Short mmCIF file of C-alpha atoms in Angstrom, two decimals:
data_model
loop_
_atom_site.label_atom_id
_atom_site.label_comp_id
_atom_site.label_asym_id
_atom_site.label_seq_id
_atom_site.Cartn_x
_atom_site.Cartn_y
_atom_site.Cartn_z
CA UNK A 74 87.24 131.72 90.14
CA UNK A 75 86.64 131.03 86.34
CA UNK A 76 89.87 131.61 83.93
CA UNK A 77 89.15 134.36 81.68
CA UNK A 78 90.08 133.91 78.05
CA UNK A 79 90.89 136.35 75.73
CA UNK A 80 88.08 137.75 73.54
CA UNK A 81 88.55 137.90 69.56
CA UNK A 82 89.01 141.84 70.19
CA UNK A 83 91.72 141.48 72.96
CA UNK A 84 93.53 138.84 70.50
CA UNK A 85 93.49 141.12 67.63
CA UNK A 86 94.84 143.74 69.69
CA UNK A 87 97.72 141.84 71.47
CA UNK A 88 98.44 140.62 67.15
CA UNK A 89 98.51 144.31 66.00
CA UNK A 90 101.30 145.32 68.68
CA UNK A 91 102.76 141.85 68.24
CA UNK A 92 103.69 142.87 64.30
CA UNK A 93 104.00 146.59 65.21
CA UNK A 94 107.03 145.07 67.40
CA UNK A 95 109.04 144.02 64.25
CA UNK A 96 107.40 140.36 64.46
CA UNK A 97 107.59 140.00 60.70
CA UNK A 98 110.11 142.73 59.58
CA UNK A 99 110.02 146.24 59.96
CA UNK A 100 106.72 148.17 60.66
CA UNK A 101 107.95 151.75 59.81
CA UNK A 102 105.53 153.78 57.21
CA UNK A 103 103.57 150.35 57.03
CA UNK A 104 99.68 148.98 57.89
CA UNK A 105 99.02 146.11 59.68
CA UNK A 106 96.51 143.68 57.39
CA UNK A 107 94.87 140.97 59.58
CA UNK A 108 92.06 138.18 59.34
CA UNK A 109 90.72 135.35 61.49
CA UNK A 110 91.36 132.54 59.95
CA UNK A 111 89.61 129.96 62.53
CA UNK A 112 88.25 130.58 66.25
CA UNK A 113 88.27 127.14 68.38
CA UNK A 114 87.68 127.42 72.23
CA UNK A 115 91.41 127.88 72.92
CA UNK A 116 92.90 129.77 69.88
CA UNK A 117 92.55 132.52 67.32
CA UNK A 118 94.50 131.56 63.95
CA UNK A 119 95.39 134.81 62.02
CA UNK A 120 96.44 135.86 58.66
CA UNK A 121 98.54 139.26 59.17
CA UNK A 122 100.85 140.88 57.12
CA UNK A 123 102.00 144.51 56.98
CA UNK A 124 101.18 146.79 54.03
CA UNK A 125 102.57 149.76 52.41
CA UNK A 126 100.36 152.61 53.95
CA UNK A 127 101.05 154.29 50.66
CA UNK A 128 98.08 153.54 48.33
CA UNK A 129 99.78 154.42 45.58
CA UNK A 130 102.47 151.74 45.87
CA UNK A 131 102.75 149.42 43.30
CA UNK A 132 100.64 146.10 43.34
CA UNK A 133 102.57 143.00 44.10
CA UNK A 134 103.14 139.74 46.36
CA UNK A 135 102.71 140.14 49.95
CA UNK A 136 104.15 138.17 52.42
CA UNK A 137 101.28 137.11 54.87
CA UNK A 138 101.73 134.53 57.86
CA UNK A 139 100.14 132.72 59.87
CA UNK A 140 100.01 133.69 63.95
CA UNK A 141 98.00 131.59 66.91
CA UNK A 142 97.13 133.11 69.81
CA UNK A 143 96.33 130.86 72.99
CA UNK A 144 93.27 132.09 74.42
CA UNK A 145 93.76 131.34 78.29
CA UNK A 146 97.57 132.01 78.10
CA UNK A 147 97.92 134.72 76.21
CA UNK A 148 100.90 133.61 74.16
CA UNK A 149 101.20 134.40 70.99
CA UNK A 150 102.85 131.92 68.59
CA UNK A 151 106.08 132.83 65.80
CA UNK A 152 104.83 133.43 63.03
CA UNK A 153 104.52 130.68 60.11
CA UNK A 154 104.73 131.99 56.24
CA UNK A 155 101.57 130.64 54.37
CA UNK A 156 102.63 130.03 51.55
CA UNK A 157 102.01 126.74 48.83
CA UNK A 158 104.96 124.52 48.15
CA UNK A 159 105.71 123.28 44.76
CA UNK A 160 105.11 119.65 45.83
CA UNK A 161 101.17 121.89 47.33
CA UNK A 162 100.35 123.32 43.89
CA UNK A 163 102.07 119.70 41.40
CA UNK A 164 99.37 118.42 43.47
CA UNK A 165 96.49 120.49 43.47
CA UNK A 166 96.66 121.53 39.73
CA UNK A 167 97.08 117.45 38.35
CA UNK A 168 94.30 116.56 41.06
CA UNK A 169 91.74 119.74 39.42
CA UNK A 170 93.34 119.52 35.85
CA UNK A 171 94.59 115.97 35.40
CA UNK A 172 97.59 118.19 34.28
CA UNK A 173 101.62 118.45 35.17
CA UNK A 174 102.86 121.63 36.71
CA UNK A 175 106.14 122.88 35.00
CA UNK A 176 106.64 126.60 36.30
CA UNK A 177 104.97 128.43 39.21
CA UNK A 178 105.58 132.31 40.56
CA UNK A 179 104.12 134.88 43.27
CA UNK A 180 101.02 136.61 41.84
CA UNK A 181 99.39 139.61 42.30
CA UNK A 182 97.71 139.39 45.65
CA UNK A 183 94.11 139.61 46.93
CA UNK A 184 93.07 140.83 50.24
CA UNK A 185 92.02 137.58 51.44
CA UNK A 186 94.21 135.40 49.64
CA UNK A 187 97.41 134.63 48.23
CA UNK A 188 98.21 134.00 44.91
CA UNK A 189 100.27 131.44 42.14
CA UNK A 190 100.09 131.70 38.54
CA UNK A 191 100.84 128.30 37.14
CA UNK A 192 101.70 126.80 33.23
CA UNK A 193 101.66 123.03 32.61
CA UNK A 194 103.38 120.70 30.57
CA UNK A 195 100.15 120.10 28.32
CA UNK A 196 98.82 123.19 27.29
CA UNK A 197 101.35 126.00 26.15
CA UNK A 198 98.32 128.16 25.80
CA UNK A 199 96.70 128.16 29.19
CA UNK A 200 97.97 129.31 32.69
CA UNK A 201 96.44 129.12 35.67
CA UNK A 202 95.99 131.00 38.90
CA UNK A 203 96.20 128.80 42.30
CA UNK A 204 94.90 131.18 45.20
CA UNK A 205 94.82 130.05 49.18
CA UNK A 206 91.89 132.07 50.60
CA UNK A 207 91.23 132.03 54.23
CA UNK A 208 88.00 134.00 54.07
CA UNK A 209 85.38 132.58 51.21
CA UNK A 210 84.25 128.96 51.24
CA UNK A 211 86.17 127.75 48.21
CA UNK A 212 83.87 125.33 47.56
CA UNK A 213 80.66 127.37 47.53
CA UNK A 214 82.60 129.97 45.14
CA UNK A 215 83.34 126.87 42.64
CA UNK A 216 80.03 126.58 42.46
CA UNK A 217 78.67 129.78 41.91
CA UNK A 218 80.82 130.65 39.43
CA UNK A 219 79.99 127.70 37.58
CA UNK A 220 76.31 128.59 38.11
CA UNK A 221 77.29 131.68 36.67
CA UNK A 222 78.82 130.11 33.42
CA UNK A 223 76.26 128.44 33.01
CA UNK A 224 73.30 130.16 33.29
CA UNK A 225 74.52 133.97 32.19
CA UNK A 226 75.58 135.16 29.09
CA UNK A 227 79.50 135.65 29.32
CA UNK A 228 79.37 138.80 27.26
CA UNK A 229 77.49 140.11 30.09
CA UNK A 230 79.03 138.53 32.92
CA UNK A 231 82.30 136.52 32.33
CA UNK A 232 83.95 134.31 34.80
CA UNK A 233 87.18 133.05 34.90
CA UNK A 234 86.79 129.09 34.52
CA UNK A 235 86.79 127.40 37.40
CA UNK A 236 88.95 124.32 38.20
CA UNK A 237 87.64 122.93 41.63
CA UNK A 238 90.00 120.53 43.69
CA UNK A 239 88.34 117.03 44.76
CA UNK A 240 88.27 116.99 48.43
CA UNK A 241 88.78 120.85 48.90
CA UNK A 242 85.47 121.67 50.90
CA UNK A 243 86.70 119.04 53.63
CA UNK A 244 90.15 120.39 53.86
CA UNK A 245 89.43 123.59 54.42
CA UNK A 246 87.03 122.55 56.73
CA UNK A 247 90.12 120.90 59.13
CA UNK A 248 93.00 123.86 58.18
CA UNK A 249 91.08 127.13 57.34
CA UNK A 250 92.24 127.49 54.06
CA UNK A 251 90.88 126.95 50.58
CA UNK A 252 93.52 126.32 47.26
CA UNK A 253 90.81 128.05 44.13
CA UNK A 254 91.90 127.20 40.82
CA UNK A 255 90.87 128.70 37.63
CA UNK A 256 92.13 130.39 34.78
CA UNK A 257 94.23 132.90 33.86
CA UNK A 258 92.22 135.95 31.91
CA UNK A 259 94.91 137.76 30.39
CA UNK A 260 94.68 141.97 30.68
CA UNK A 261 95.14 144.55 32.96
CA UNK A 262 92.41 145.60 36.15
CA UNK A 263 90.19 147.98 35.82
CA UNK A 264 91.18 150.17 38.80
CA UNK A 265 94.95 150.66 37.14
CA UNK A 266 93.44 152.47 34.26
CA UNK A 267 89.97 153.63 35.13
CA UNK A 268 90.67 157.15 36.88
CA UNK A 269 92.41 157.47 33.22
CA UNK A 270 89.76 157.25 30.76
CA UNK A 271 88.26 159.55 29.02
CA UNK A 272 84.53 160.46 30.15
CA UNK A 273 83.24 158.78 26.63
CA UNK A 274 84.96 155.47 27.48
CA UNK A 275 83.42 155.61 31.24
CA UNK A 276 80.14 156.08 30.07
CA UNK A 277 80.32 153.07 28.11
CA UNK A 278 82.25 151.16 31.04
CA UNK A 279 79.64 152.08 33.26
CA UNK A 280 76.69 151.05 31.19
CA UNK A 281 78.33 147.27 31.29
CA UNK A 282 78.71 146.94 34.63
CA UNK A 283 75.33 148.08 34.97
CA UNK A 284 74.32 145.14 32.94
CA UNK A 285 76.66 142.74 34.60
CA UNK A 286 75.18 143.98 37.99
CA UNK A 287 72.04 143.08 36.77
CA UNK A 288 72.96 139.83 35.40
CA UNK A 289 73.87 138.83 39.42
CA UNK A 290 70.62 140.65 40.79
CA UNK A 291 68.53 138.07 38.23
CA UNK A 292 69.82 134.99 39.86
CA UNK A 293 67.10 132.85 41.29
CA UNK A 294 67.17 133.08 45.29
CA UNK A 295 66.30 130.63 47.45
CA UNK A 296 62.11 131.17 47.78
CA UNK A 297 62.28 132.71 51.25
CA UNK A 298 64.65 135.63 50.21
CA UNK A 299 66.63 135.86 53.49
CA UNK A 300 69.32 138.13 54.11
CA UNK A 301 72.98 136.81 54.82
CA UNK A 302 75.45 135.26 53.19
CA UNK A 303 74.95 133.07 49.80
CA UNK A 304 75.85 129.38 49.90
CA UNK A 305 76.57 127.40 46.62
CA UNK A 306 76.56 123.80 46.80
CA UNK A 307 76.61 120.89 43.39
CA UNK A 308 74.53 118.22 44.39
CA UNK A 309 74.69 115.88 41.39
CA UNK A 310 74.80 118.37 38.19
CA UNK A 311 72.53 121.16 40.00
CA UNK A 312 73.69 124.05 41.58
CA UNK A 313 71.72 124.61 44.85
CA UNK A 314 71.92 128.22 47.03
CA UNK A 315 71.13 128.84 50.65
CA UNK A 316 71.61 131.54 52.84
CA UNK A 317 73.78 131.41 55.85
CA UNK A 318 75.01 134.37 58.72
CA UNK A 319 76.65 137.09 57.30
CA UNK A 320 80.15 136.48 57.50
CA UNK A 321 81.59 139.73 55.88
CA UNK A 322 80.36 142.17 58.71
CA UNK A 323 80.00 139.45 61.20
CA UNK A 324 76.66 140.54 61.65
CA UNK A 325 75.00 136.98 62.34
CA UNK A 326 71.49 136.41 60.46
CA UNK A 327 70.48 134.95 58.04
CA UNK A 328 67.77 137.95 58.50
CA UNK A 329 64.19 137.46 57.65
CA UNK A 330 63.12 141.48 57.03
CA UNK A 331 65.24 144.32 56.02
CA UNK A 332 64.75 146.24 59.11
CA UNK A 333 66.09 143.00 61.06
CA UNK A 334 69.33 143.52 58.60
CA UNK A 335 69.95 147.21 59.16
CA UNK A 336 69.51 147.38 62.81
CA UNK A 337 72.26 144.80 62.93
CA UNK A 338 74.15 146.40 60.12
CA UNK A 339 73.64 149.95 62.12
CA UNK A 340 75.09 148.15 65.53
CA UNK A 341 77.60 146.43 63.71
CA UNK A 342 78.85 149.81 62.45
CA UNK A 343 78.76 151.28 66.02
CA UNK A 344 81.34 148.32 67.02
CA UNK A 345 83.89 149.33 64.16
CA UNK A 346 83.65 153.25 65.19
CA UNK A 347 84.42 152.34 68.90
CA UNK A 348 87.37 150.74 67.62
CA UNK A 349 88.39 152.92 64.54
CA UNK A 350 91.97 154.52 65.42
CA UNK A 351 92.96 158.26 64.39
CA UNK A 352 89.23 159.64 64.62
CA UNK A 353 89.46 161.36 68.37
CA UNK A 354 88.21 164.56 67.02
CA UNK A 355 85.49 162.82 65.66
CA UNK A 356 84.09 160.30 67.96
CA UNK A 357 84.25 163.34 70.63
CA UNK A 358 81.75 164.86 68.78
CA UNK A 359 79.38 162.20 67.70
CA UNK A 360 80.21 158.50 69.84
CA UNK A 361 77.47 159.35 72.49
CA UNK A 362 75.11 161.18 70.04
CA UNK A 363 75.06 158.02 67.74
CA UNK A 364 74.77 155.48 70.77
CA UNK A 365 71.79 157.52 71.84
CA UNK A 366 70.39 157.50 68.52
CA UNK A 367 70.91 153.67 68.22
CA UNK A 368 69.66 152.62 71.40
CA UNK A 369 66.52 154.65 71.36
CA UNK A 370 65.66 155.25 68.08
CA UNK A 371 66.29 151.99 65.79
CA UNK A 372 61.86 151.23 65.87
CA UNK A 373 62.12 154.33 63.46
CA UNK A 374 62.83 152.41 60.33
CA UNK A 375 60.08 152.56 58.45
CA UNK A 376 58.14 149.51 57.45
CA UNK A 377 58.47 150.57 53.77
CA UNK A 378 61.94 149.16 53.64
CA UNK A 379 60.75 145.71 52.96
CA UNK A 380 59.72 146.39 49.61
CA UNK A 381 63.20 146.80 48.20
CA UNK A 382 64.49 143.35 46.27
CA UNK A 383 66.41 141.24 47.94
CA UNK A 384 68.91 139.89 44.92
CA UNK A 385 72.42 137.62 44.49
CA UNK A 386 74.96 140.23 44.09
CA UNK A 387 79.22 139.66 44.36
CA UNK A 388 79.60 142.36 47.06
CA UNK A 389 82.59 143.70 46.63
CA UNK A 390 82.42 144.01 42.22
CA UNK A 391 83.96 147.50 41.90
CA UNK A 392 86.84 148.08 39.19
CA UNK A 393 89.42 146.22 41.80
CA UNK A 394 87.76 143.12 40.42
CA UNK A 395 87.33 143.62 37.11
CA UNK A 396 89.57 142.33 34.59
CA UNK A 397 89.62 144.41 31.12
CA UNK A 398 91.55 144.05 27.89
CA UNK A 399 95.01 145.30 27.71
CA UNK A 400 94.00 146.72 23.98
CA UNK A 401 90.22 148.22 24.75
CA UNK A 402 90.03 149.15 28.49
CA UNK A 403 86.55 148.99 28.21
CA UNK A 404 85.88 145.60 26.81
CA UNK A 405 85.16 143.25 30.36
CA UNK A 406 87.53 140.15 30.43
CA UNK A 407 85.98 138.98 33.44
CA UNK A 408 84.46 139.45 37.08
CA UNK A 409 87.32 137.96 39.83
CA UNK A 410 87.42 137.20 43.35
CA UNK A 411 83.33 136.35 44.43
CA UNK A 412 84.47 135.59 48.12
CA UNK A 413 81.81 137.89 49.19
CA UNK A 414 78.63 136.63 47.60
CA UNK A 415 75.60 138.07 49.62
CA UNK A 416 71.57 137.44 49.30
CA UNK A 417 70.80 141.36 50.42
CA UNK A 418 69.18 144.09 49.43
CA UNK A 419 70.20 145.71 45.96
CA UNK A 420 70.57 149.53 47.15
CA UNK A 421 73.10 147.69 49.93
CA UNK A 422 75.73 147.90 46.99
CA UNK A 423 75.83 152.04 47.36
CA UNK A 424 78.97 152.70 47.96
CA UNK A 425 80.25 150.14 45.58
CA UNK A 426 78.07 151.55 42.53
CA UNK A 427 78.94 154.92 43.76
CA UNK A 428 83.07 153.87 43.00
CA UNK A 429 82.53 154.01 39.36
CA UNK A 430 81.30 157.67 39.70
CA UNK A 431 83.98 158.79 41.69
CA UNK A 432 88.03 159.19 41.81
CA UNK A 433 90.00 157.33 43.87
CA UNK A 434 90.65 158.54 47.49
CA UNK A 435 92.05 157.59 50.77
CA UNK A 436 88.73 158.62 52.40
CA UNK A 437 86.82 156.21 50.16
CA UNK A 438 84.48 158.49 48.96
CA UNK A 439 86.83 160.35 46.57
CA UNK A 440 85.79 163.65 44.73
CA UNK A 441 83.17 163.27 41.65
CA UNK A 442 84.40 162.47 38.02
CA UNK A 443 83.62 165.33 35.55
CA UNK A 444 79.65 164.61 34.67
CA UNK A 445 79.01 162.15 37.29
CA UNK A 446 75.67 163.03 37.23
CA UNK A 447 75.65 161.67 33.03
CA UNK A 448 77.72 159.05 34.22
CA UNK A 449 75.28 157.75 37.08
CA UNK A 450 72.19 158.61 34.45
CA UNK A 451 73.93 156.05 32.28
CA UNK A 452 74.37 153.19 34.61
CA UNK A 453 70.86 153.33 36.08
CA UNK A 454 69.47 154.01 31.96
CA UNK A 455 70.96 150.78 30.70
CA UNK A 456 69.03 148.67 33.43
CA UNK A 457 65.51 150.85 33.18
CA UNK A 458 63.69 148.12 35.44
CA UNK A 459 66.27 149.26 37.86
CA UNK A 460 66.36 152.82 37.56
CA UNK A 461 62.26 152.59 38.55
CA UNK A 462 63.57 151.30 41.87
CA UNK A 463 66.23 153.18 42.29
CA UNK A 464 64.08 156.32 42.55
CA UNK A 465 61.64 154.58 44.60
CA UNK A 466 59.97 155.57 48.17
CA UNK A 467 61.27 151.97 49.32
CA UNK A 468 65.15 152.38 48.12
CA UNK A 469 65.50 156.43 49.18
CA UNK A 470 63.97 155.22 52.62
CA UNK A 471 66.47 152.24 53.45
CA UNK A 472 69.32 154.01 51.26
CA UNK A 473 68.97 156.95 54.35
CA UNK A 474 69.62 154.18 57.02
CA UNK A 475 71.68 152.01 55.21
CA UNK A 476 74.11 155.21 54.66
CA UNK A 477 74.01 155.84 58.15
CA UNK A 478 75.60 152.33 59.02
CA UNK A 479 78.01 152.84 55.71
CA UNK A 480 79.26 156.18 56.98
CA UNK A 481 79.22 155.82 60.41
CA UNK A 482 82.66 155.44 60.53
CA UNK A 483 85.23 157.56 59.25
CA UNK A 484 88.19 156.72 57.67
CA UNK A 485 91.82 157.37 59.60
CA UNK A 486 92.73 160.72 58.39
CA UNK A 487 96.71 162.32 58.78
CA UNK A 488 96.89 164.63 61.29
CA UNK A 489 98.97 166.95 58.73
CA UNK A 490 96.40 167.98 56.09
CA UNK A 491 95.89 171.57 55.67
CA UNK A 492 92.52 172.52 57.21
CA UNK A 493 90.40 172.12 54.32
CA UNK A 494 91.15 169.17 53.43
CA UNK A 495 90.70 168.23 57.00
CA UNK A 496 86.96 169.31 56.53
CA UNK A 497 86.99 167.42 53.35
CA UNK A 498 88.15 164.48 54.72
CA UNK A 499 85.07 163.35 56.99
CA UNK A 500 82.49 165.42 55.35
CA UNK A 501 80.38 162.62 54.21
CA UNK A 502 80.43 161.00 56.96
CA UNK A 503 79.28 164.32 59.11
CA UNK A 504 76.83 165.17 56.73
CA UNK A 505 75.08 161.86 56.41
CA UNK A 506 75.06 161.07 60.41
CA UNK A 507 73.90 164.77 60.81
CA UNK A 508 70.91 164.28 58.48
CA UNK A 509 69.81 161.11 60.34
CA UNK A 510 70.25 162.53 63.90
CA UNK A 511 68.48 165.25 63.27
CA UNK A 512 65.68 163.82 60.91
CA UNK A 513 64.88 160.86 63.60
CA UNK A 514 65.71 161.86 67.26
CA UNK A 515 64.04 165.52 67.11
CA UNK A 516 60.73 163.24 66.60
CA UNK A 517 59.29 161.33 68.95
CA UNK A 518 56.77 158.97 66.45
CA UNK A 519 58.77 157.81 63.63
CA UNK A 520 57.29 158.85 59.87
CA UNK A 521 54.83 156.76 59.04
CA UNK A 522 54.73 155.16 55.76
CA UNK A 523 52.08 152.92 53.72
#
């Protein structure tokens, strides 16, 4: 009889009770943060941490650490800080720099990374931030954002200066982790002070990042325009892009058409609701109904979908990763963390657009800012090429599937709410997988479309 090894789902299950148990200190009113870090044919390598459940706690270091599992015997190894030594970061900075480290501290931490900000002996006025990411290709995001300072007007679209590490592609290749340096942009991020503002400084927020979103969508694609995840590689002085499997939703690809993409966005979607905790109520109602739908109705998608542009974009550029000016909150420092750099379709960025129309909430779709609709008017008005496609045939069609996938899942809710804000909670999601259910499966030809 063959051994049986433990899938990546059965490993990340056996990790979540494995820090519930006290693994890494004490789990009580906490999250449990987790990421492969590497998958060989006999062991998972995690980054986990736990997380104040609290989103309004304040922003800070995290301790993460690092935690093998053994696929065939199940055992699951103590858990190993990751952290960079001084002796790590003398090294990496002189090696990207040519400069001395004198004085290095804990920095504000990203989800995928941890983080150092680092002064040197030869400039008094420059500091640096050394991250170890375990998710983006280092070098590829070196690259990129060099592409990016290169080719885009920084007024537009800054970019911390990157400051890549000789060797650094090949070493992450052999321990799963990449050391980023680049500079520190002084100020404060957006998402600290944007609920804040008043409605005159949004609008003119908003009408930047349109242009900055634009700046991205511009960028040259490889000719074929698949779908996936971009690649970034200096060969000589040029800056070369490809487009890989989509990493971020571990969807696979790289996808040729847009229906090929949202079927497999749609399925993935269906994986994460199976596995969603805290939404009983709601997967009673609609598991089966959506499988149904999925299984027998994805040929629906309507052909028109293709049309939509297929652009660059940083997928994950909301006000979390924005850096403004401590003295004019709407002034843009600079765009940070482009671990998740996609070739996809433009409308795919919904729900990230849609953050800088609406409050922050635990449901991630938070209630509307006063004059959203002025607000969203504003955004799609400062990029007018846009706009035109944003209220074509070709976007409202794949925006109606691609919500579908995007909404899918709901959000954990607390089982104490009062009762209307229990219907508040998921009524997005209902409303959106209602629409699509009932548009689609009622028909038995799908619409047809030119």
């Amino acid at each position: 009889m063959a051994e049986e090894y433990m899938t990546q789902d059965e490993a990340a299950s056996a990790l979540v009770a494995y820090i519930f148990s006290g693994a890494i200190g004490p789990s009580k009113g906490k999250g449990v943060c987790y990421a492969l870090i590497q998958a060989t044919a006999t062991t998972f390598s995690w980054s986990a941490a736990l997380e104040d459940a609290d989103d309004d706690a304040p922003a800070g270091p995290i301790d993460r650490y690092l935690i093998n599992i053994d696929r065939r015997s199940k055992e699951v190894s103590a858990p190993k800080p990751i952290v960079l030594s001084e002796t790590e970061l003398t090294e990496a900075i002189l090696a990207a720099t040519g400069q001395h480290l004198t004085s290095s501290t804990r920095f504000t931490d990203g989800l995928l990374s941890i983080s150092y900000r680092a002064t040197v002996q030869e400039r008094s006025d420059v500091e640096y931030v050394v991250q170890l990411r375990h998710h983006g290709y280092v070098a590829s995001m070196d690259s990129f954002m060099t592409l990016i300072s290169r080719t885009v007007d920084r007024q537009v679209l800054p970019v911390p200066p990157v400051h890549p590490i000789p060797g650094e592609k090949e070493r992450q290749e052999v321990t799963g982790m990449g050391r980023q340096i680049t500079q520190l942009i002084p100020g404060v991020m957006a998402s600290s002070i944007y609920p804040r503002l008043s409605h005159e400084e949004i609008l003119v927020f908003v009408r930047k990042m349109a242009l900055a979103f634009q700046a991205c969508w511009r960028i040259q694609l490889p000719e074929n325009h698949q779908i996936g995840e971009l690649i970034a590689t200096s060969v000589d002085d040029r800056i070369v892009l490809k487009v890989g499997p989509d990493r971020h939703h571990s969807l696979g690809g790289p996808f040729r058409t847009v229906r090929e993409y949202l079927r497999a966005y749609i399925r993935g979607s269906l994986v994460a609701l199976q596995k969603q905790q805290g939404i009983e109520e709601y997967r009673e109602r609609y598991l089966e109904r959506i499988k149904d739908f999925i299984n027998n109705h994805m040929d629906k998608i309507p052909s028109i979908v293709e049309d939509i542009p297929i652009v660059a974009m940083h997928s994950d550029m909301g006000p979390h990763n924005i850096i403004v000016s401590s003295q004019n909150y709407t002034e843009i420092r600079a765009v940070i963390d482009w671990e998740l750099i996609s070739s996809a379709p433009y409308a795919s960025l919904y729900r990230v657009i849609e953050m800088l129309f609406r409050k922050p909430a635990p449901n991630r779709f938070g209630p509307e800012f006063g004059g959203a609709d002025e607000l969203r008017e504003a955004f799609w008005g400062a990029i007018p090429d846009w706009k035109r496609w944003n209220q074509s045939e070709a976007t409202q069609v794949f925006l109606e599937w691609f919500k579908f996938g995007a909404f899918m899942k709901p959000e954990w809710r607390p089982k104490d709410l009062p009762e209307d804000e229990k219907q508040e909670y998921w009524r997005e999601n209902i409303r959106v997988v209602e629409n699509i259910l009932n548009k689609y499966s009622n028909n038995a030809e799908s619409i047809p479309h030119s």
